[in-house]
Short mmCIF file of C-alpha atoms in Angstrom, two decimals:
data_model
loop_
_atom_site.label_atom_id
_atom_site.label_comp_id
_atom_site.label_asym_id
_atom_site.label_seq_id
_atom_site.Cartn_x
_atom_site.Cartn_y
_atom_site.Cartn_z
CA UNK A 796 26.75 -32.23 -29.45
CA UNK A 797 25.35 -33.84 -26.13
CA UNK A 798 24.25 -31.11 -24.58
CA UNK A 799 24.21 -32.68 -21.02
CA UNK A 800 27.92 -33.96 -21.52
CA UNK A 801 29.76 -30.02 -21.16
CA UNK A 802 31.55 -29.77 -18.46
CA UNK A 803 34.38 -27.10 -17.47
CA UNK A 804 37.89 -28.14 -17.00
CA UNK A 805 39.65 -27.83 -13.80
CA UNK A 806 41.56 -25.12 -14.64
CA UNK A 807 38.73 -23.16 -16.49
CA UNK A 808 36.26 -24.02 -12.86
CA UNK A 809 38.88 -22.74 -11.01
CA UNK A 810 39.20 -19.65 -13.01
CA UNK A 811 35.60 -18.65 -12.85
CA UNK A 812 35.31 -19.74 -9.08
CA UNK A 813 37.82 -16.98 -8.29
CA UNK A 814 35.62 -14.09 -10.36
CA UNK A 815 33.11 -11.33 -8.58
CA UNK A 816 30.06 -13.01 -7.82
CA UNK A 817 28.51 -10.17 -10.30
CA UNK A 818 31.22 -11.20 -12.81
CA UNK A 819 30.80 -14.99 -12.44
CA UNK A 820 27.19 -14.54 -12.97
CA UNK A 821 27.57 -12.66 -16.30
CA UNK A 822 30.38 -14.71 -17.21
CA UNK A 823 27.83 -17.95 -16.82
CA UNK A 824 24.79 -15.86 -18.20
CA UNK A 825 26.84 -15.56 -21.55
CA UNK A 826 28.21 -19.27 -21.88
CA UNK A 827 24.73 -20.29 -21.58
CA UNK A 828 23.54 -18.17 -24.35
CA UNK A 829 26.42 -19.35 -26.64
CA UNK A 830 25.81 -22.79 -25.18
CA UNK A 831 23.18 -24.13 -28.16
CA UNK A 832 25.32 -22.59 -30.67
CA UNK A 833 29.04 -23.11 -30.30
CA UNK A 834 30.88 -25.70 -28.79
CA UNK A 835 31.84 -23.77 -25.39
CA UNK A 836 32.83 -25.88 -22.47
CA UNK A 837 31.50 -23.43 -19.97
CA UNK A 838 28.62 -24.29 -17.84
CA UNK A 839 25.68 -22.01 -17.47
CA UNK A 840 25.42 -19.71 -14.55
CA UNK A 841 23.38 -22.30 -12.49
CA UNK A 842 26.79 -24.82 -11.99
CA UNK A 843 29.33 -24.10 -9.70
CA UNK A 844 27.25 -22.14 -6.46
CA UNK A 845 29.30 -23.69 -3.40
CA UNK A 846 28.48 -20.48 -1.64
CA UNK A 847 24.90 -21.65 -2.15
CA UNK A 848 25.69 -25.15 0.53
CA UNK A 849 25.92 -22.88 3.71
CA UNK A 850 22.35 -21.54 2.98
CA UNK A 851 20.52 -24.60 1.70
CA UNK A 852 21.87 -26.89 5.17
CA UNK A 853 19.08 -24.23 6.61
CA UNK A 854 15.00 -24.69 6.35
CA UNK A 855 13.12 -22.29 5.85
CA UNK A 856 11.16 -20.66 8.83
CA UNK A 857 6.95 -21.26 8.51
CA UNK A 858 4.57 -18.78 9.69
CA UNK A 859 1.46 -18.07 10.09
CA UNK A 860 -1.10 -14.99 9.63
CA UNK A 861 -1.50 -15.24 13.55
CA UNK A 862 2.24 -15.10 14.34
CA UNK A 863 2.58 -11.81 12.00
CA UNK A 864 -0.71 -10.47 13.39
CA UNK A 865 0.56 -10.96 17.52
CA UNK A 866 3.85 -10.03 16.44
CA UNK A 867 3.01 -6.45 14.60
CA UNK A 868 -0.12 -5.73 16.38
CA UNK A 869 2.20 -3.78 19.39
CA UNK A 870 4.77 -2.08 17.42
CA UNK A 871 8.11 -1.15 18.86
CA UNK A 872 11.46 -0.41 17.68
CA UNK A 873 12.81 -3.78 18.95
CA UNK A 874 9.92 -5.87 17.57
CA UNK A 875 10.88 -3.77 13.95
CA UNK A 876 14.26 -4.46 14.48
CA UNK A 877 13.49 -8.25 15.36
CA UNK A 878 11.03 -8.31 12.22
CA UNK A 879 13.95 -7.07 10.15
CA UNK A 880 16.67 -9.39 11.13
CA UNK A 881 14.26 -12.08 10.64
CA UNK A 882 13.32 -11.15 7.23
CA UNK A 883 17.26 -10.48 6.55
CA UNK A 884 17.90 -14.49 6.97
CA UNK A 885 14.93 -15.94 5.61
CA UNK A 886 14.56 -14.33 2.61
CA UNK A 887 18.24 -15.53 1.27
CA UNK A 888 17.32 -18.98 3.08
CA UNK A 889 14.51 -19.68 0.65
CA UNK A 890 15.77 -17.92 -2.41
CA UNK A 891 18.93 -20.36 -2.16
CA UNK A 892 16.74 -23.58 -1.38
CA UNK A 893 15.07 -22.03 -5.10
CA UNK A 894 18.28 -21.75 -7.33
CA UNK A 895 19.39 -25.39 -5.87
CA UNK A 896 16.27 -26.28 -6.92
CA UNK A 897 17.10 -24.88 -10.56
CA UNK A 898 20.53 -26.27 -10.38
CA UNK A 899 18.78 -30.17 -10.39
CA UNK A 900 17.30 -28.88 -13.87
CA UNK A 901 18.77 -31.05 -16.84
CA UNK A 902 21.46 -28.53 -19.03
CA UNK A 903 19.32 -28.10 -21.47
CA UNK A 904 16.71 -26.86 -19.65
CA UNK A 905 18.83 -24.00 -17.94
CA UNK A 906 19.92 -22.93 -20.90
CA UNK A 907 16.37 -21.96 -21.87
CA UNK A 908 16.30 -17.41 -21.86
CA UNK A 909 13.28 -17.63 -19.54
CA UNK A 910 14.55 -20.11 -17.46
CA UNK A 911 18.22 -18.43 -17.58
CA UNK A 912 16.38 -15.13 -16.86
CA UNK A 913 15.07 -15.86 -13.83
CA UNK A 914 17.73 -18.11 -12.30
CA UNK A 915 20.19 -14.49 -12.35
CA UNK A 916 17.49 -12.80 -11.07
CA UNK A 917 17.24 -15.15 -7.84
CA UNK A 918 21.04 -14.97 -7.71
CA UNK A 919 21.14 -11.41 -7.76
CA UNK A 920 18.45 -10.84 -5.02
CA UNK A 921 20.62 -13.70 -3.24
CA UNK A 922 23.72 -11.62 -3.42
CA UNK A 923 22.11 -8.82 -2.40
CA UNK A 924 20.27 -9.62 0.40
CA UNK A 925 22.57 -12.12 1.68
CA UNK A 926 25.45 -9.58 2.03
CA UNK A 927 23.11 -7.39 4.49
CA UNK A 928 24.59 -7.03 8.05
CA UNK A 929 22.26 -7.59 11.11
CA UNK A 930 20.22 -5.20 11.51
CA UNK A 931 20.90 -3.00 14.47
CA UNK A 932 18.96 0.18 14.43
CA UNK A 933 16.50 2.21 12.58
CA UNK A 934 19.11 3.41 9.99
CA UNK A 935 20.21 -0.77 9.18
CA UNK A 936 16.42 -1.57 8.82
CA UNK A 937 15.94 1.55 6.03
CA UNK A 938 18.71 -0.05 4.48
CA UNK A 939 17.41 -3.23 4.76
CA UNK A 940 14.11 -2.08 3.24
CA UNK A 941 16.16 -0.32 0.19
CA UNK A 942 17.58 -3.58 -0.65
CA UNK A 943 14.11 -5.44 -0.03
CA UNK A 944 12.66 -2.49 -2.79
CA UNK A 945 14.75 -3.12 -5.23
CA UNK A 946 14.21 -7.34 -5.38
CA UNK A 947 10.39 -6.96 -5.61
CA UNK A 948 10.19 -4.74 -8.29
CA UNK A 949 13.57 -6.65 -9.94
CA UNK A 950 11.09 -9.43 -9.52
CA UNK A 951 8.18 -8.55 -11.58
CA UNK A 952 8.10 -10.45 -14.59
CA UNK A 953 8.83 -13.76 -12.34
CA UNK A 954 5.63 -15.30 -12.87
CA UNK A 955 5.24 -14.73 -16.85
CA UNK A 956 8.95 -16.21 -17.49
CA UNK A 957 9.01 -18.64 -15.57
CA UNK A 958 5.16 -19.92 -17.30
CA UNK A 959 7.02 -19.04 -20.87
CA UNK A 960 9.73 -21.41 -19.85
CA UNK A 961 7.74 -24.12 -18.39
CA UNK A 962 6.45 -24.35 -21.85
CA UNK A 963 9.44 -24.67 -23.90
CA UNK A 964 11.74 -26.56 -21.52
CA UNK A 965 9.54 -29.89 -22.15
CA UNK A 966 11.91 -31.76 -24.52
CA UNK A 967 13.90 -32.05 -21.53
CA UNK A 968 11.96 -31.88 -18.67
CA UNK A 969 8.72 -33.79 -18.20
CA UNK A 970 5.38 -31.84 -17.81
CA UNK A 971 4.55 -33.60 -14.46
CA UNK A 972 8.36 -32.30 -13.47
CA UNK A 973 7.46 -28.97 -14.84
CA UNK A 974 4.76 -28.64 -12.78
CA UNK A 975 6.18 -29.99 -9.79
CA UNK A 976 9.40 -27.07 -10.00
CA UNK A 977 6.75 -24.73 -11.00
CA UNK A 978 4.74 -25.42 -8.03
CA UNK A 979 7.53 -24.91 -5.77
CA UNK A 980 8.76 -22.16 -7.14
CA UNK A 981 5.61 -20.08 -7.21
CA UNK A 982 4.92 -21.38 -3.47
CA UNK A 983 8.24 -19.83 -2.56
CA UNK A 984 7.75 -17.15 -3.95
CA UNK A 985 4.37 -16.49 -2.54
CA UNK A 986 6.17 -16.67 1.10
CA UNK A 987 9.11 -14.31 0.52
CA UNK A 988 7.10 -11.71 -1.15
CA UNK A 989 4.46 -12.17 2.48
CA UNK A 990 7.23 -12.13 4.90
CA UNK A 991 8.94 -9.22 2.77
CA UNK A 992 6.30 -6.82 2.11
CA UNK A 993 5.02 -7.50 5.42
CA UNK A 994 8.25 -6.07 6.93
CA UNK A 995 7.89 -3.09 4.30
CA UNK A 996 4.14 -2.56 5.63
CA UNK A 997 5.52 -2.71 9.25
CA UNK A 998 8.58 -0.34 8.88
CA UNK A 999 6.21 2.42 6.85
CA UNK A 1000 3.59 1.72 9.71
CA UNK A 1001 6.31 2.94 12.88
CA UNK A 1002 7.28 5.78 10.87
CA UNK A 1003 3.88 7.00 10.88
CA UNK A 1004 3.58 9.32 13.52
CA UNK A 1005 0.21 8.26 13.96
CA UNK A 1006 0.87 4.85 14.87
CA UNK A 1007 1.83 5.52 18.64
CA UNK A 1008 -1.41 4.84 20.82
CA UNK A 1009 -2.40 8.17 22.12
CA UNK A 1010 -1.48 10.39 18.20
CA UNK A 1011 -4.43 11.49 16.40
CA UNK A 1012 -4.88 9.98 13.13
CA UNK A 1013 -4.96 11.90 10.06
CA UNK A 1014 -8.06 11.40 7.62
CA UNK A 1015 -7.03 9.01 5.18
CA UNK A 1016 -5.11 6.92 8.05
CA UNK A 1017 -5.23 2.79 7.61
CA UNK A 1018 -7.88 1.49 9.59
CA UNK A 1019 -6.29 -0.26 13.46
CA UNK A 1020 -7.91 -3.65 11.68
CA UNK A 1021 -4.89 -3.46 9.66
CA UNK A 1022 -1.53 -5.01 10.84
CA UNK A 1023 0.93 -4.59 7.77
CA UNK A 1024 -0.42 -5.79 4.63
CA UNK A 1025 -3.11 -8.18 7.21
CA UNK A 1026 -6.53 -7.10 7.25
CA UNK A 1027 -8.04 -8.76 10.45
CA UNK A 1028 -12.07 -8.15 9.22
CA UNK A 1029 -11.24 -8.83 5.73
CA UNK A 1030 -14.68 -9.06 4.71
CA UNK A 1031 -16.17 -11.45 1.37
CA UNK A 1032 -18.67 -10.16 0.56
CA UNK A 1033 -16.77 -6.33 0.11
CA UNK A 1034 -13.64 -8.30 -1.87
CA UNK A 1035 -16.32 -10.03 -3.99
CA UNK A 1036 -18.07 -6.80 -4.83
CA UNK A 1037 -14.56 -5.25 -5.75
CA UNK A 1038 -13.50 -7.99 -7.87
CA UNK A 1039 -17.21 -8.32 -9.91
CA UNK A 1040 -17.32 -4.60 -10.55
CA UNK A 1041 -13.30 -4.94 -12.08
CA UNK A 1042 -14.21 -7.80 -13.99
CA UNK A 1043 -17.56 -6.69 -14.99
CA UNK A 1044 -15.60 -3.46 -15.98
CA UNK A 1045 -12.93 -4.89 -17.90
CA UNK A 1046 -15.24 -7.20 -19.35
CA UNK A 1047 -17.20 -4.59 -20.91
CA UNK A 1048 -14.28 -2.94 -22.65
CA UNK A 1049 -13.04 -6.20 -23.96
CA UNK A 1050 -16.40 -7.04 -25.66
CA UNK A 1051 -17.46 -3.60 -26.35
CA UNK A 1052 -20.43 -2.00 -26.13
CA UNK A 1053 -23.08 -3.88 -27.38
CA UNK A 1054 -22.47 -7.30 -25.16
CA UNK A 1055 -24.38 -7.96 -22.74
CA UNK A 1056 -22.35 -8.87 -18.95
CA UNK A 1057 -23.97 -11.02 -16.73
CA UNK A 1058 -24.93 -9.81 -13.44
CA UNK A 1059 -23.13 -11.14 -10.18
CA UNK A 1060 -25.32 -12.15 -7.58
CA UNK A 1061 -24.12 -12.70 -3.59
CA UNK A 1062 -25.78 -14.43 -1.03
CA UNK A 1063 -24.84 -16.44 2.22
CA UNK A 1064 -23.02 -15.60 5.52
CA UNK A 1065 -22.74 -11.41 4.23
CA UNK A 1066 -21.06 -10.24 7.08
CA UNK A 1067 -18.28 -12.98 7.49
CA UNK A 1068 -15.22 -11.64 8.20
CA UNK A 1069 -11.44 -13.32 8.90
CA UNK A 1070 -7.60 -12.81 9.47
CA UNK A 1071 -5.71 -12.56 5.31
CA UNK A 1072 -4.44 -10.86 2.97
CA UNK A 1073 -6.67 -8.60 0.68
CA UNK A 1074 -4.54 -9.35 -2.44
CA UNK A 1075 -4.37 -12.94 -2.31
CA UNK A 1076 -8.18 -13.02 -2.10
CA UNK A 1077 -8.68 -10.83 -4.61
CA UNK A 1078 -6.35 -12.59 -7.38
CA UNK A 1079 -8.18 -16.16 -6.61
CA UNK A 1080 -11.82 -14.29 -6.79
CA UNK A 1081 -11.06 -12.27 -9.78
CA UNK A 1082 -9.75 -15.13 -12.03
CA UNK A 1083 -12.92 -17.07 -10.89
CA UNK A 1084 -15.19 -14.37 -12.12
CA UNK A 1085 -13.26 -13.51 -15.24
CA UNK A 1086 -13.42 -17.09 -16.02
CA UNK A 1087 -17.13 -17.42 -15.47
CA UNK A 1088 -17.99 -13.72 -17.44
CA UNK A 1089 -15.87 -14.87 -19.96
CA UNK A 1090 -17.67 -18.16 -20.40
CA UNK A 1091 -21.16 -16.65 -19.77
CA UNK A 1092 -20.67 -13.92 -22.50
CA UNK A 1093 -18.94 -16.60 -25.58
CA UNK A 1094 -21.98 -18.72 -24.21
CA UNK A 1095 -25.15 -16.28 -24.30
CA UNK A 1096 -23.69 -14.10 -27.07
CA UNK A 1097 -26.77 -11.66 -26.36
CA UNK A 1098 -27.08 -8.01 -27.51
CA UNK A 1099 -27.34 -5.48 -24.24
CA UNK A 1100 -30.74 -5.73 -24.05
CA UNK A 1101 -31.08 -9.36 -23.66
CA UNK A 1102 -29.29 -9.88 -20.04
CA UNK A 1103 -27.56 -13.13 -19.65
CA UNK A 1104 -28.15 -15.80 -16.65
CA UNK A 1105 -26.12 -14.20 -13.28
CA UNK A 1106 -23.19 -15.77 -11.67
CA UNK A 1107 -24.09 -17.00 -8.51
CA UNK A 1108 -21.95 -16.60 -5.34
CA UNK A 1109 -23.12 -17.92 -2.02
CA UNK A 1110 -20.39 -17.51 1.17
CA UNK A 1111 -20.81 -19.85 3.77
CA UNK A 1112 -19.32 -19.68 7.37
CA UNK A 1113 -18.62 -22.65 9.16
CA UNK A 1114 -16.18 -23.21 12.27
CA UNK A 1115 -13.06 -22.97 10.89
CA UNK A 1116 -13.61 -22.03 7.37
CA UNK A 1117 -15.12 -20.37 4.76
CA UNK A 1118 -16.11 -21.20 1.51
CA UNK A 1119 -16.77 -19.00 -1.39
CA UNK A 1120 -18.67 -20.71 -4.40
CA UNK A 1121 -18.82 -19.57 -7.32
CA UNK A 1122 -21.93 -21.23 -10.14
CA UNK A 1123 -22.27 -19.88 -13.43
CA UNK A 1124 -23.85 -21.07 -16.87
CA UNK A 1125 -21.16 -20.97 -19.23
CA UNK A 1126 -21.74 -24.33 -20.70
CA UNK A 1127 -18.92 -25.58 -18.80
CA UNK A 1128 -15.22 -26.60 -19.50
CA UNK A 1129 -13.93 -27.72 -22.70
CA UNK A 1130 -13.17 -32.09 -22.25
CA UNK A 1131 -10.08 -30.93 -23.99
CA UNK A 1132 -8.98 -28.92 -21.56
CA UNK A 1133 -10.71 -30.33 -18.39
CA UNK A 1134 -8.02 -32.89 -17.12
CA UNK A 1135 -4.90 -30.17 -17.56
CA UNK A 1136 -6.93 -27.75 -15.47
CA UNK A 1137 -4.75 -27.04 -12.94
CA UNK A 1138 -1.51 -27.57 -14.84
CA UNK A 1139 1.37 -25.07 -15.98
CA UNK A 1140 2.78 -27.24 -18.60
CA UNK A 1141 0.14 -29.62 -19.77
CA UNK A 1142 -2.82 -28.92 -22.48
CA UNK A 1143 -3.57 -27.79 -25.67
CA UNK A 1144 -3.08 -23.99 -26.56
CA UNK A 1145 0.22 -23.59 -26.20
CA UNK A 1146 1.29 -21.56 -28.56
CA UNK A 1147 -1.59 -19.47 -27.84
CA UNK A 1148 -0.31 -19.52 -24.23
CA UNK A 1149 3.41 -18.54 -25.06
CA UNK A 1150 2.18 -15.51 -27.38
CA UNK A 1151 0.00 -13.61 -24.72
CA UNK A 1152 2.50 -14.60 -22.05
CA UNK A 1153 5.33 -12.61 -23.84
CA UNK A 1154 2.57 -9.73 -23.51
CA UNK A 1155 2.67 -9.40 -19.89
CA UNK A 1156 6.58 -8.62 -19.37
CA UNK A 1157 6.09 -5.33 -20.60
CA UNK A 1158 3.02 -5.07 -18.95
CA UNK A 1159 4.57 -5.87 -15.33
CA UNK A 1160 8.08 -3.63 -16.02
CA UNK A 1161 6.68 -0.51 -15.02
CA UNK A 1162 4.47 0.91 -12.32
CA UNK A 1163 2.66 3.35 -15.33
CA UNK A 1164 2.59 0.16 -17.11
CA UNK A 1165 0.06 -0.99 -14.74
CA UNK A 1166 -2.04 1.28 -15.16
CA UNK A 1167 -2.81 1.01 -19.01
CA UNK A 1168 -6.02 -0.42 -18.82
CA UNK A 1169 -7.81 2.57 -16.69
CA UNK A 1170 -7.48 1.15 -13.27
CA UNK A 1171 -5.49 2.79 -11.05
CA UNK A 1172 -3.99 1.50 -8.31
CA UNK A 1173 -5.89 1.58 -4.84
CA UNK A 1174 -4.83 3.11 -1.84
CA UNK A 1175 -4.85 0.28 0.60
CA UNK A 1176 -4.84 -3.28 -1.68
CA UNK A 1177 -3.69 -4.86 0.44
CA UNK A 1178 -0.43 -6.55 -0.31
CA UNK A 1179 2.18 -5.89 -3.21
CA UNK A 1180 0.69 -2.86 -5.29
CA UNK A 1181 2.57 -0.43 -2.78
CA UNK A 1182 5.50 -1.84 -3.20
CA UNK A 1183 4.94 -3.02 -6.72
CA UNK A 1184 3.21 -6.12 -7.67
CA UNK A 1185 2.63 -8.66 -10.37
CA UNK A 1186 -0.51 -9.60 -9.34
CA UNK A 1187 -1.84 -6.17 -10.41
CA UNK A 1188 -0.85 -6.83 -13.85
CA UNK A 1189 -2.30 -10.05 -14.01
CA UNK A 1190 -5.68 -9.22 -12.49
CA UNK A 1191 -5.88 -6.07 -15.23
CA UNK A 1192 -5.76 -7.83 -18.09
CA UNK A 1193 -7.86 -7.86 -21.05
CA UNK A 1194 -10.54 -10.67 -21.37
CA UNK A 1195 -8.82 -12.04 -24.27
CA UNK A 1196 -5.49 -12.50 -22.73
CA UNK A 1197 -5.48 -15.83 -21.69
CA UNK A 1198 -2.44 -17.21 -20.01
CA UNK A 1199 -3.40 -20.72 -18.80
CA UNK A 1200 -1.66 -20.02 -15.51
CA UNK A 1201 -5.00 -18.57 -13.80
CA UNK A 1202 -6.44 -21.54 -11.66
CA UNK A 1203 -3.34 -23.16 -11.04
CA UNK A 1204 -1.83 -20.06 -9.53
CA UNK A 1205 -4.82 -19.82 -7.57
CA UNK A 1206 -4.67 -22.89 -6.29
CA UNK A 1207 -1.29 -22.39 -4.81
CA UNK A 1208 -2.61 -18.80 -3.55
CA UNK A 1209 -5.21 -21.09 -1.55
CA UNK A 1210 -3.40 -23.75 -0.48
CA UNK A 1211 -0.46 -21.55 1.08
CA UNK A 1212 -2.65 -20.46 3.92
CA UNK A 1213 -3.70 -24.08 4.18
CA UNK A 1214 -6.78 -23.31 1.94
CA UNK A 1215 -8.31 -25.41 -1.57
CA UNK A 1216 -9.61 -24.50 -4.62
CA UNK A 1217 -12.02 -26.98 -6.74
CA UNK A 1218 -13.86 -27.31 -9.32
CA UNK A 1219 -16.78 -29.20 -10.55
CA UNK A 1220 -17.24 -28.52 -14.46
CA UNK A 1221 -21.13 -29.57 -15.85
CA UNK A 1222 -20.71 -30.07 -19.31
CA UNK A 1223 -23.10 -28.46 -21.44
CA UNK A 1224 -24.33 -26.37 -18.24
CA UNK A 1225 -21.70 -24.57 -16.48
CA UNK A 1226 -18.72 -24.37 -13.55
CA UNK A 1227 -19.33 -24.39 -9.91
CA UNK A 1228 -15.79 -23.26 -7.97
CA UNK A 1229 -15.20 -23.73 -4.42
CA UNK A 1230 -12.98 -21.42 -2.95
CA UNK A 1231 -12.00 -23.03 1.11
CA UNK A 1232 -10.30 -19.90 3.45
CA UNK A 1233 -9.44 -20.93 6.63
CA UNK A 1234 -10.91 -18.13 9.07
CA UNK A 1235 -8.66 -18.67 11.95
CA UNK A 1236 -5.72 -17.65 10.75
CA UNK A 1237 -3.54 -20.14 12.76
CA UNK A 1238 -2.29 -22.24 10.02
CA UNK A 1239 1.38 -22.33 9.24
CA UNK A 1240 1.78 -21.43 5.43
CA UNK A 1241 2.88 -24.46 3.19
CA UNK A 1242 6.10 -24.29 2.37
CA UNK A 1243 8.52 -26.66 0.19
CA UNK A 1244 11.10 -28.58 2.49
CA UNK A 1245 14.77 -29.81 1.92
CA UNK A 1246 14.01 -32.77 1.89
CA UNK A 1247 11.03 -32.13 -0.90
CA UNK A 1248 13.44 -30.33 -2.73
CA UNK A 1249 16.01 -32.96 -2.93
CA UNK A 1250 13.48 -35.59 -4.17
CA UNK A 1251 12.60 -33.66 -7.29
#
């Protein structure tokens, strides 16, 4: 059976056109699970989405970590409510402009679980979030956040299916295709989860009854350098520090005992501070250095008392920027692997890949899931872990739970805030990585357009 060939009839289209949304959705989920199998005429949940057309004729709204700093730094109940209406368009703007992107995917490819799994997640949050009223007072915006809540922690295991399914969709999809929808899709998400725990951050922060200017603030109160999940001084060298004592940390327990880990050394511009989010940082730093421990340790395989070279990190401030590199001697990157370095889909390892990806699911469904590994969740990270977050899954990891998705999601962590990540491998020697932040904060986060979407 041509797989690509099924098509409803009229009368069955019409028929499922006229369901619930909710029931429509399940209806579609379960043709396209009995899809491979039997010899159903039903498409898969992804078809017909006319409701979809009204959303996608609208782009998506860019902005920057100076508009949300000037916009949240003077809180009021009308910038909240502005915040919230804003947030209650633009979410269901670009979560549409993401399922018509899954809708261009060949049959066969939709009918993949991961891929399946996903797509009714986006339509549910879609639903949901689209069906919100305006916003008109205090009471619309909790509601507002309630619904917000729900899709983010829905969301979780986003990032691991959608990797799973990138790698078993390529009978049908090219990997330079793959990479290109994953891309996107990981971009997009980047900016809804921003402009929606942003909102979240915002909302808790006018509640507070410190946040008026003249109300004493409690011990324990975020810092005024704070604007949402922003931190305007977010400091290098401190997010280094944080990231080499985790991964030092978690290296330890993944080696055990009697392995040496290297040292991780900081020099440059110490006190260089700028405009971002903690998280983001933190996830592109923290797969650098496990990368580099890793490779240092399997390198120098040296009992504790033998300390292996040091990773290197100089910061350096210029004008507009500031770049974070990263040097260690871990002899390296495989030729094998080199030229799929910042691919999803392409390389060797893939079964590898797909085995410890199915391992971070249940890692990412529960917030006392996180939390297996020892390493509780901070007080102020930042961005996500308050209002729950993949990222924290990812980042606490064991050493020998290699997903292949590291550097290229960090790459599109860098690049949203009009950043760049690269890498210079010395065979035999060792990796330097160059991390570029721009310092300013008043570039527009990179965002997928129509018109980019159409041409994939």
């Amino acid at each position: 059976m041509n797989s690509r060939a099924i098509r409803p009839s009229g009368a069955q289209l019409d028929h499922l056109l006229k369901l619930p949304s909710s029931l429509r959705t399940r209806a579609y989920a379960a043709a396209a699970r009995t899809a491979t199998t039997n010899s159903c005429s039903i498409p898969p949940p992804w078809r017909p989405a006319n409701v979809l057309d009204e959303w996608v004729t609208r782009e998506a709204r860019p902005i920057s970590l100076r508009q949300l700093t000037v916009f949240g730094r003077t809180l009021t109940e009308s910038r909240l409510l502005g915040s919230a209406n804003y947030v209650r368009l633009e979410l269901p703007t670009r979560i549409a402009h993401r399922l018509r992107n899954m809708q261009t995917l060949p049959y066969a490819a939709l009918t993949n679980p991961h891929i399946s799994h996903v797509y009714e997640l986006y339509y549910s949050a879609f639903e949901l979030l689209r069906k919100v009223p305006e916003v008109r007072n205090l009471n619309d915006n909790d509601k507002l956040c309630d619904a917000i809540k729900i899709c983010l922690k829905e969301h979780l295991t986003v990032i691991p299916r959608l990797a799973m399914g990138i790698l078993e969709i390529q009978d049908s999809v090219t990997s330079e295709e793959c990479d290109r929808f994953m891309t996107t899709l990981l971009r997009s998400r980047i900016s809804r989860r921003v402009i929606a725990e942003q909102h979240l951050a915002l909302t808790e922060t006018f509640h507070a009854p410190w946040h008026f200017p003249d109300a004493p603030k409690p011990p324990g109160a975020p810092e005024d350098d704070f604007v949402g999940e922003i931190f305007l001084k977010c400091n290098a060298k401190e997010i280094i520090d944080k990231c080499a004592n985790t991964a030092r940390q978690l290296a330890a327990k993944g080696y055990g005992p009697n392995v040496a880990i290297p040292k991780v050394i900081v020099q440059g511009h110490l006190n260089s501070t700028f405009p971002y989010i903690p998280s983001h940082l933190e996830y592109m730093i923290g797969e650098l250095l496990r990368n580099s421990i890793s490779a240092v340790v399997e390198k120098h395989y040296t009992d504790i008392n033998t300390p292996p070279p040091p990773i290197q990190i100089l910061i350096c401030e210029a004008a507009q920027h500031v770049i974070i590199r990263v040097s260690d001697q871990g002899g390296g990157i495989d030729p094998s692997i080199l030229p799929y370095l910042w691919s999803f889909a392409k390389g060797p390892r893939r079964d590898t890949r797909l085995q410890n990806l199915g391992r971070v699911p249940r890692l990412a469904a529960t917030m006392q899931e996180l939390q297996q590994y020892d390493h509780p969740l901070p007080e102020r990270a930042g961005s996500g872990e308050r209002f729950a977050s993949s990222l924290a899954t990812l980042s606490s990891r064991p050493p020998d739970l290699r997903l292949g998705i590291g550097l290229p999601m960090s790459k599109i962590y860098a690049e949203y805030w009009a950043g760049s990540l690269a890498l210079h491998s010395l065979e035999g020697y060792g990796c330097d990585a160059f991390l570029q932040i721009s310092r300013l904060g008043n570039r527009n986060e990179v965002l997928s357009t129509r018109a980019a979407m159409d041409s994939l």
